[in-house]
Amino acid sequence: MDSSIIEELGDGVFVDTASGELLESDWVRPPRPARCGWRIGENVAVHSDGSMAHFSGTERCGSIWACPVCSAVIRAERALEITQAVDAHHAAGGSILFVTLTIRHDRADPLKQSIDAVLGSWRKLLQGNAWAGSKTRNGMRDRYGVSGYIRSTEVTYGSSGWHPHLHSLVFCEDRLSDIEAAAFGNELHARWARFVEQATGKLPTREHGTDVQRVDEDGQVLGKYLAKVQDDGQSTAKKWDASAELARADVKRGREDNLVPFELLDANLDLPLPQRRRLWVEYYEGTKGRRAITWSRGLKDRYDVNDKTDEEVIEETESAPVQWLADGQTYDRVRRDDPLLLAIALEGAEKCNWHLVESILGGTSAPPPG
């Protein structure tokens, strides 16, 4: 089909714009994240403020799990929201615990099944008298002054298969000592281990199943957990605080033999392409429709955090000025044949190198506003 006269109507139906004839195809419409970046107008605009650049005039899927582009936008906003709550809570005199909860797993465990076990165990953890208390006995929530939490679900893959796990910031009204934080961790693990064993048949150890660290007033985790390599390839606590650890899964890298899911998209990864494809499909299907980051009821209102959906975050992304109008068909061809060039074009736009942008995308400079 001649792409210059054939236009997609959707769901495998095309129209010949010259004759008006409808054409059917065995083409299957891919899932929404795979369509992120598809052109939706005649041209594609390139925005740049001299330090950052992005495209407009393209579809945006809004997937926090499966889209490297949209995930970065959404998770950056979520990290800012978390920082706002953390700072406000510390200013009010409270304390925060950084909790990590994991399960035992092996290569035979399907990802969806393991995520169900993790999230089901979390729900049970926050139910019942042992947590909420009763008329005759205070539960953990009251004894440690827990006023709310923010929970993040993450997934990695390694030699032992899929590894879904939870990070949570637990907000406590009083300043907890190291001894109190350790006691909280011991009680939490006893319940976590019981619910996980019920769900999976495997009992997590105290050492590997539950980790609890205090968060200081600068948002740094007081302990071993953040002493690891992050997005810039350096171990640093100054750049990577509790809010980033909770929200910025998009810029993490795997440790030891573990991979974060976006690393499966790396063509240089030492895994056969069929295996990477199979793992990516399992990851996409296992996380689809799940919430990556959740807040306990009332916590956002308490700290005046706007309650925006992932789609609203994408739509409200502040746009740099339009500097270039790329040729639509050239954009389509580059995206299909060599999508890495799109990233190179954006790097050129960040540096206002419009000769580079033109050499990749064609088009012309945008007229001045007004």
Tab-separated table of C-alpha atoms in Angstrom:
chain	number	residue	atom	x	y	z
A	1	MET	CA	0.000	0.000	0.000
A	2	ASP	CA	1.212	3.504	-0.847
A	3	SER	CA	1.472	5.258	2.495
A	4	SER	CA	1.037	8.633	0.796
A	5	ILE	CA	-2.574	7.854	-0.130
A	6	ILE	CA	-3.552	5.167	2.366
A	7	GLU	CA	-4.853	6.436	5.704
A	8	GLU	CA	-5.590	4.270	8.746
A	9	LEU	CA	-9.089	4.486	10.200
A	10	GLY	CA	-8.310	1.994	12.981
A	11	ASP	CA	-8.865	-1.661	13.827
A	12	GLY	CA	-7.319	-2.902	10.590
A	13	VAL	CA	-9.427	-0.707	8.262
A	14	PHE	CA	-7.753	1.732	5.858
A	15	VAL	CA	-9.067	4.225	3.291
A	16	ASP	CA	-7.581	5.080	-0.105
A	17	THR	CA	-7.703	8.884	0.054
A	18	ALA	CA	-7.638	9.154	-3.726
A	19	SER	CA	-10.608	6.867	-4.468
A	20	GLY	CA	-12.354	6.755	-1.086
A	21	GLU	CA	-12.258	2.949	-1.186
A	22	LEU	CA	-12.204	1.174	2.172
A	23	LEU	CA	-9.480	-1.453	2.474
A	24	GLU	CA	-9.289	-4.238	5.019
A	25	SER	CA	-6.049	-5.646	6.359
A	26	ASP	CA	-4.975	-8.480	8.621
A	27	TRP	CA	-2.970	-5.890	10.534
A	28	VAL	CA	-3.683	-6.110	14.269
A	29	ARG	CA	-3.869	-2.864	16.213
A	30	PRO	CA	-1.100	-3.000	18.834
A	31	PRO	CA	-1.711	-2.189	22.517
A	32	ARG	CA	-1.734	1.455	23.538
A	33	PRO	CA	1.885	1.717	24.793
A	34	ALA	CA	3.111	0.410	21.425
A	35	ARG	CA	1.239	3.271	19.729
A	36	CYS	CA	2.814	5.952	21.918
A	37	GLY	CA	4.593	8.331	19.546
A	38	TRP	CA	2.371	7.632	16.546
A	39	ARG	CA	1.698	10.769	14.534
A	40	ILE	CA	-1.852	12.133	14.827
A	41	GLY	CA	-1.577	15.215	12.577
A	42	GLU	CA	0.044	16.409	9.383
A	43	ASN	CA	3.251	17.484	11.133
A	44	VAL	CA	5.080	16.746	14.363
A	45	ALA	CA	6.174	19.737	16.418
A	46	VAL	CA	9.536	19.824	18.170
A	47	HIS	CA	9.562	21.849	21.404
A	48	SER	CA	12.737	23.153	23.042
A	49	ASP	CA	13.693	25.716	25.681
A	50	GLY	CA	17.423	25.209	25.180
A	51	SER	CA	17.721	22.612	27.940
A	52	MET	CA	14.914	20.120	27.367
A	53	ALA	CA	12.978	19.053	24.269
A	54	HIS	CA	9.989	16.908	23.338
A	55	PHE	CA	7.585	16.143	20.499
A	56	SER	CA	3.909	17.025	20.211
A	57	GLY	CA	1.344	16.009	17.640
A	58	THR	CA	1.809	12.363	18.596
A	59	GLU	CA	-0.162	9.863	20.656
A	60	ARG	CA	0.762	9.569	24.333
A	61	CYS	CA	-0.226	6.376	26.079
A	62	GLY	CA	0.072	7.474	29.713
A	63	SER	CA	1.450	4.090	30.825
A	64	ILE	CA	3.518	4.292	34.007
A	65	TRP	CA	4.528	0.632	33.611
A	66	ALA	CA	5.241	-0.034	29.947
A	67	CYS	CA	6.257	3.251	28.281
A	68	PRO	CA	9.743	4.686	28.897
A	69	VAL	CA	8.622	8.143	27.746
A	70	CYS	CA	5.340	8.501	29.631
A	71	SER	CA	6.675	6.679	32.685
A	72	ALA	CA	9.442	9.256	33.104
A	73	VAL	CA	6.954	12.146	32.996
A	74	ILE	CA	4.493	10.540	35.397
A	75	ARG	CA	7.057	9.276	37.879
A	76	ALA	CA	8.872	12.608	38.009
A	77	GLU	CA	5.597	14.254	39.009
A	78	ARG	CA	4.857	11.536	41.565
A	79	ALA	CA	8.279	12.029	43.153
A	80	LEU	CA	7.528	15.749	43.564
A	81	GLU	CA	4.190	14.928	45.200
A	82	ILE	CA	5.856	12.518	47.611
A	83	THR	CA	8.548	15.054	48.472
A	84	GLN	CA	5.831	17.601	49.270
A	85	ALA	CA	4.194	15.216	51.741
A	86	VAL	CA	7.503	14.094	53.283
A	87	ASP	CA	8.663	17.683	53.865
A	88	ALA	CA	5.324	18.738	55.330
A	89	HIS	CA	5.170	15.738	57.654
A	90	HIS	CA	8.658	16.328	58.988
A	91	ALA	CA	7.900	20.022	59.447
A	92	ALA	CA	4.912	19.035	61.598
A	93	GLY	CA	7.184	16.978	63.862
A	94	GLY	CA	6.410	13.493	62.612
A	95	SER	CA	8.716	10.695	61.472
A	96	ILE	CA	8.733	8.442	58.413
A	97	LEU	CA	9.818	4.838	57.968
A	98	PHE	CA	10.980	3.443	54.623
A	99	VAL	CA	9.664	-0.124	54.420
A	100	THR	CA	10.611	-2.727	51.798
A	101	LEU	CA	8.646	-5.994	51.615
A	102	THR	CA	9.666	-8.940	49.430
A	103	ILE	CA	8.710	-12.559	48.823
A	104	ARG	CA	10.671	-15.700	47.955
A	105	HIS	CA	10.385	-16.650	44.298
A	106	ASP	CA	11.854	-18.845	41.574
A	107	ARG	CA	11.857	-19.050	37.787
A	108	ALA	CA	8.711	-21.173	37.711
A	109	ASP	CA	6.574	-18.470	39.362
A	110	PRO	CA	4.438	-16.491	36.861
A	111	LEU	CA	4.695	-12.731	37.366
A	112	LYS	CA	0.948	-12.156	37.634
A	113	GLN	CA	0.654	-14.812	40.329
A	114	SER	CA	3.547	-13.310	42.321
A	115	ILE	CA	2.173	-9.760	42.088
A	116	ASP	CA	-1.220	-11.005	43.256
A	117	ALA	CA	0.499	-12.625	46.255
A	118	VAL	CA	2.436	-9.448	47.099
A	119	LEU	CA	-0.552	-7.126	46.871
A	120	GLY	CA	-2.894	-9.567	48.594
A	121	SER	CA	-0.474	-9.911	51.507
A	122	TRP	CA	-0.189	-6.124	51.742
A	123	ARG	CA	-3.968	-5.747	51.972
A	124	LYS	CA	-4.139	-8.330	54.764
A	125	LEU	CA	-1.268	-6.603	56.542
A	126	LEU	CA	-3.392	-3.468	57.012
A	127	GLN	CA	-6.494	-5.306	58.183
A	128	GLY	CA	-7.564	-6.994	61.389
A	129	ASN	CA	-7.199	-6.177	65.052
A	130	ALA	CA	-3.431	-6.717	65.112
A	131	TRP	CA	-3.085	-3.667	62.862
A	132	ALA	CA	-6.170	-1.528	63.510
A	133	GLY	CA	-6.737	-2.532	67.117
A	134	SER	CA	-9.897	-3.391	69.013
A	135	LYS	CA	-11.912	-2.056	71.940
A	136	THR	CA	-9.603	-3.762	74.404
A	137	ARG	CA	-6.236	-3.544	72.667
A	138	ASN	CA	-4.304	-1.058	70.565
A	139	GLY	CA	-3.046	-2.338	67.237
A	140	MET	CA	0.253	-1.542	65.520
A	141	ARG	CA	-1.245	1.502	63.825
A	142	ASP	CA	-2.047	3.187	67.150
A	143	ARG	CA	0.986	2.006	69.096
A	144	TYR	CA	3.374	3.445	66.498
A	145	GLY	CA	1.202	6.442	65.631
A	146	VAL	CA	0.807	5.536	61.947
A	147	SER	CA	-1.246	8.203	60.193
A	148	GLY	CA	-0.840	7.053	56.590
A	149	TYR	CA	1.387	5.532	53.935
A	150	ILE	CA	2.496	5.804	50.314
A	151	ARG	CA	3.107	2.456	48.615
A	152	SER	CA	4.990	1.672	45.421
A	153	THR	CA	5.009	-1.650	43.557
A	154	GLU	CA	8.164	-2.567	41.634
A	155	VAL	CA	9.279	-5.494	39.497
A	156	THR	CA	12.727	-6.813	38.555
A	157	TYR	CA	13.856	-9.966	36.778
A	158	GLY	CA	16.895	-12.124	37.514
A	159	SER	CA	18.289	-15.619	37.723
A	160	SER	CA	15.525	-16.543	40.199
A	161	GLY	CA	12.773	-15.231	37.947
A	162	TRP	CA	10.406	-12.339	38.499
A	163	HIS	CA	10.818	-10.362	41.718
A	164	PRO	CA	7.853	-8.124	42.514
A	165	HIS	CA	8.251	-6.201	45.766
A	166	LEU	CA	6.848	-3.244	47.648
A	167	HIS	CA	8.342	-0.016	48.946
A	168	SER	CA	6.333	2.074	51.362
A	169	LEU	CA	6.769	5.309	53.259
A	170	VAL	CA	4.975	4.908	56.581
A	171	PHE	CA	4.039	8.230	58.219
A	172	CYS	CA	4.177	8.224	62.026
A	173	GLU	CA	2.969	11.069	64.228
A	174	ASP	CA	5.829	10.879	66.744
A	175	ARG	CA	9.595	10.741	66.389
A	176	LEU	CA	10.536	7.069	66.479
A	177	SER	CA	13.882	5.917	67.814
A	178	ASP	CA	16.016	3.242	66.177
A	179	ILE	CA	14.791	0.784	68.785
A	180	GLU	CA	11.145	1.610	68.019
A	181	ALA	CA	11.762	1.363	64.273
A	182	ALA	CA	13.360	-2.056	64.746
A	183	ALA	CA	10.428	-3.205	66.893
A	184	PHE	CA	8.010	-2.015	64.223
A	185	GLY	CA	9.951	-3.999	61.625
A	186	ASN	CA	9.892	-7.164	63.720
A	187	GLU	CA	6.128	-6.975	64.266
A	188	LEU	CA	5.494	-6.128	60.642
A	189	HIS	CA	7.590	-9.038	59.415
A	190	ALA	CA	5.817	-11.554	61.627
A	191	ARG	CA	2.524	-10.651	59.958
A	192	TRP	CA	3.968	-10.217	56.461
A	193	ALA	CA	5.692	-13.609	56.545
A	194	ARG	CA	2.508	-15.348	57.656
A	195	PHE	CA	0.384	-13.848	54.874
A	196	VAL	CA	3.025	-14.445	52.214
A	197	GLU	CA	3.430	-18.082	53.218
A	198	GLN	CA	-0.342	-18.520	52.986
A	199	ALA	CA	-0.314	-17.045	49.478
A	200	THR	CA	2.827	-18.672	48.066
A	201	GLY	CA	3.750	-21.588	50.298
A	202	LYS	CA	7.178	-19.990	50.823
A	203	LEU	CA	8.189	-18.333	54.072
A	204	PRO	CA	10.264	-15.129	53.670
A	205	THR	CA	13.128	-14.678	56.119
A	206	ARG	CA	13.455	-11.646	58.392
A	207	GLU	CA	16.692	-10.666	56.682
A	208	HIS	CA	15.305	-10.702	53.144
A	209	GLY	CA	11.554	-10.335	53.655
A	210	THR	CA	11.222	-7.055	55.543
A	211	ASP	CA	13.507	-4.033	55.738
A	212	VAL	CA	12.668	-0.918	57.773
A	213	GLN	CA	14.792	2.235	57.823
A	214	ARG	CA	14.152	5.707	59.193
A	215	VAL	CA	13.968	8.693	56.821
A	216	ASP	CA	15.766	11.825	57.990
A	217	GLU	CA	14.516	15.399	57.591
A	218	ASP	CA	16.338	15.777	54.268
A	219	GLY	CA	14.416	12.827	52.856
A	220	GLN	CA	17.423	10.509	53.036
A	221	VAL	CA	17.063	6.945	54.233
A	222	LEU	CA	19.135	6.334	57.332
A	223	GLY	CA	20.621	2.954	56.542
A	224	LYS	CA	22.033	0.616	53.993
A	225	TYR	CA	19.216	0.504	51.492
A	226	LEU	CA	20.137	3.455	49.286
A	227	ALA	CA	23.875	2.650	49.124
A	228	LYS	CA	23.559	1.334	45.584
A	229	VAL	CA	24.129	2.284	41.977
A	230	GLN	CA	21.406	4.445	40.495
A	231	ASP	CA	20.721	6.253	37.230
A	232	ASP	CA	23.985	8.167	36.980
A	233	GLY	CA	26.139	5.110	37.672
A	234	GLN	CA	27.318	6.437	41.026
A	235	SER	CA	26.332	5.495	44.543
A	236	THR	CA	25.032	8.704	46.060
A	237	ALA	CA	22.556	9.591	48.756
A	238	LYS	CA	22.500	13.295	47.891
A	239	LYS	CA	20.793	12.859	44.530
A	240	TRP	CA	18.630	9.882	45.443
A	241	ASP	CA	16.232	10.322	48.342
A	242	ALA	CA	13.273	8.332	49.642
A	243	SER	CA	10.839	10.021	47.244
A	244	ALA	CA	12.973	9.042	44.248
A	245	GLU	CA	13.399	5.490	45.544
A	246	LEU	CA	9.642	5.168	45.870
A	247	ALA	CA	8.618	6.758	42.560
A	248	ARG	CA	11.475	6.774	40.031
A	249	ALA	CA	11.565	3.155	38.892
A	250	ASP	CA	11.970	4.509	35.359
A	251	VAL	CA	15.600	5.535	35.934
A	252	LYS	CA	16.765	2.651	38.098
A	253	ARG	CA	19.180	-0.002	36.918
A	254	GLY	CA	19.282	-3.615	37.955
A	255	ARG	CA	21.755	-4.767	40.574
A	256	GLU	CA	23.966	-7.837	40.297
A	257	ASP	CA	22.120	-10.233	37.961
A	258	ASN	CA	18.764	-8.448	38.185
A	259	LEU	CA	17.182	-6.378	35.416
A	260	VAL	CA	14.560	-3.674	35.623
A	261	PRO	CA	11.898	-4.226	32.936
A	262	PHE	CA	12.960	-1.353	30.663
A	263	GLU	CA	16.373	-3.010	30.360
A	264	LEU	CA	14.644	-5.829	28.474
A	265	LEU	CA	14.186	-3.322	25.637
A	266	ASP	CA	17.941	-2.818	25.309
A	267	ALA	CA	19.128	-4.392	22.054
A	268	ASN	CA	22.601	-4.843	23.582
A	269	LEU	CA	21.284	-6.984	26.430
A	270	ASP	CA	22.869	-10.426	26.525
A	271	LEU	CA	19.571	-12.279	26.253
A	272	PRO	CA	18.135	-13.845	23.076
A	273	LEU	CA	15.506	-11.666	21.415
A	274	PRO	CA	12.727	-14.304	21.676
A	275	GLN	CA	13.319	-14.545	25.434
A	276	ARG	CA	13.282	-10.764	25.850
A	277	ARG	CA	10.049	-10.572	23.877
A	278	ARG	CA	8.422	-13.286	25.984
A	279	LEU	CA	9.487	-11.630	29.234
A	280	TRP	CA	8.311	-8.211	28.093
A	281	VAL	CA	4.864	-9.547	27.142
A	282	GLU	CA	4.588	-11.267	30.530
A	283	TYR	CA	5.603	-8.046	32.264
A	284	TYR	CA	3.105	-5.971	30.264
A	285	GLU	CA	0.243	-8.370	30.900
A	286	GLY	CA	1.151	-8.837	34.576
A	287	THR	CA	1.183	-5.114	35.380
A	288	LYS	CA	-1.581	-3.860	33.082
A	289	GLY	CA	-4.365	-2.144	34.987
A	290	ARG	CA	-2.532	-2.118	38.312
A	291	ARG	CA	-1.703	1.027	40.261
A	292	ALA	CA	2.024	1.530	40.612
A	293	ILE	CA	1.865	4.103	43.421
A	294	THR	CA	-0.947	4.415	45.963
A	295	TRP	CA	-1.628	6.730	48.905
A	296	SER	CA	-3.665	5.887	51.981
A	297	ARG	CA	-7.019	7.584	52.255
A	298	GLY	CA	-6.841	11.254	53.266
A	299	LEU	CA	-3.048	11.609	53.103
A	300	LYS	CA	-3.006	13.731	49.945
A	301	ASP	CA	-5.671	16.064	51.351
A	302	ARG	CA	-3.752	16.396	54.606
A	303	TYR	CA	-0.674	17.719	52.804
A	304	ASP	CA	-2.497	19.599	49.995
A	305	VAL	CA	-1.253	17.277	47.251
A	306	ASN	CA	-3.328	17.503	44.080
A	307	ASP	CA	-5.004	14.206	43.209
A	308	LYS	CA	-4.207	13.830	39.499
A	309	THR	CA	-4.506	10.722	37.373
A	310	ASP	CA	-1.580	9.535	35.260
A	311	GLU	CA	-3.400	10.793	32.161
A	312	GLU	CA	-3.856	14.247	33.723
A	313	VAL	CA	-0.160	14.396	34.576
A	314	ILE	CA	0.682	13.687	30.928
A	315	GLU	CA	-1.802	16.261	29.650
A	316	GLU	CA	-0.557	18.962	32.035
A	317	THR	CA	3.101	18.508	31.170
A	318	GLU	CA	4.485	21.987	30.650
A	319	SER	CA	5.467	22.501	27.026
A	320	ALA	CA	8.604	24.288	25.931
A	321	PRO	CA	8.099	26.610	22.932
A	322	VAL	CA	7.541	25.073	19.504
A	323	GLN	CA	10.772	25.584	17.556
A	324	TRP	CA	10.486	23.196	14.604
A	325	LEU	CA	7.785	21.550	12.487
A	326	ALA	CA	8.988	18.138	11.346
A	327	ASP	CA	7.704	16.554	8.163
A	328	GLY	CA	5.085	14.010	9.224
A	329	GLN	CA	5.939	11.279	6.732
A	330	THR	CA	9.647	11.637	7.443
A	331	TYR	CA	8.901	11.306	11.170
A	332	ASP	CA	6.902	8.120	10.479
A	333	ARG	CA	9.715	6.628	8.409
A	334	VAL	CA	12.376	7.403	11.026
A	335	ARG	CA	10.224	6.050	13.834
A	336	ARG	CA	9.671	2.831	11.896
A	337	ASP	CA	13.176	2.261	10.530
A	338	ASP	CA	15.559	3.809	13.082
A	339	PRO	CA	13.760	5.162	16.187
A	340	LEU	CA	17.080	5.898	17.899
A	341	LEU	CA	17.364	8.846	15.516
A	342	LEU	CA	14.344	10.419	17.192
A	343	ALA	CA	16.267	10.562	20.457
A	344	ILE	CA	19.248	12.052	18.615
A	345	ALA	CA	16.948	14.677	17.076
A	346	LEU	CA	15.663	15.627	20.531
A	347	GLU	CA	19.221	15.892	21.835
A	348	GLY	CA	19.939	18.232	18.934
A	349	ALA	CA	16.839	20.279	19.777
A	350	GLU	CA	17.944	20.564	23.404
A	351	LYS	CA	21.132	22.234	22.119
A	352	CYS	CA	19.238	24.222	19.452
A	353	ASN	CA	21.124	22.372	16.730
A	354	TRP	CA	18.405	22.751	14.106
A	355	HIS	CA	20.639	21.634	11.249
A	356	LEU	CA	20.820	18.223	12.957
A	357	VAL	CA	17.064	18.161	13.518
A	358	GLU	CA	16.435	19.034	9.871
A	359	SER	CA	18.845	16.366	8.636
A	360	ILE	CA	16.861	13.716	10.540
A	361	LEU	CA	13.268	14.913	10.351
A	362	GLY	CA	13.129	17.394	7.510
A	363	GLY	CA	10.597	20.184	7.944
A	364	THR	CA	11.107	23.828	8.758
A	365	SER	CA	11.489	26.184	11.706
A	366	ALA	CA	8.227	27.120	13.380
A	367	PRO	CA	6.817	30.608	12.771
A	368	PRO	CA	7.036	32.939	15.781
A	369	PRO	CA	3.926	32.938	18.027
A	370	GLY	CA	1.272	35.504	17.257
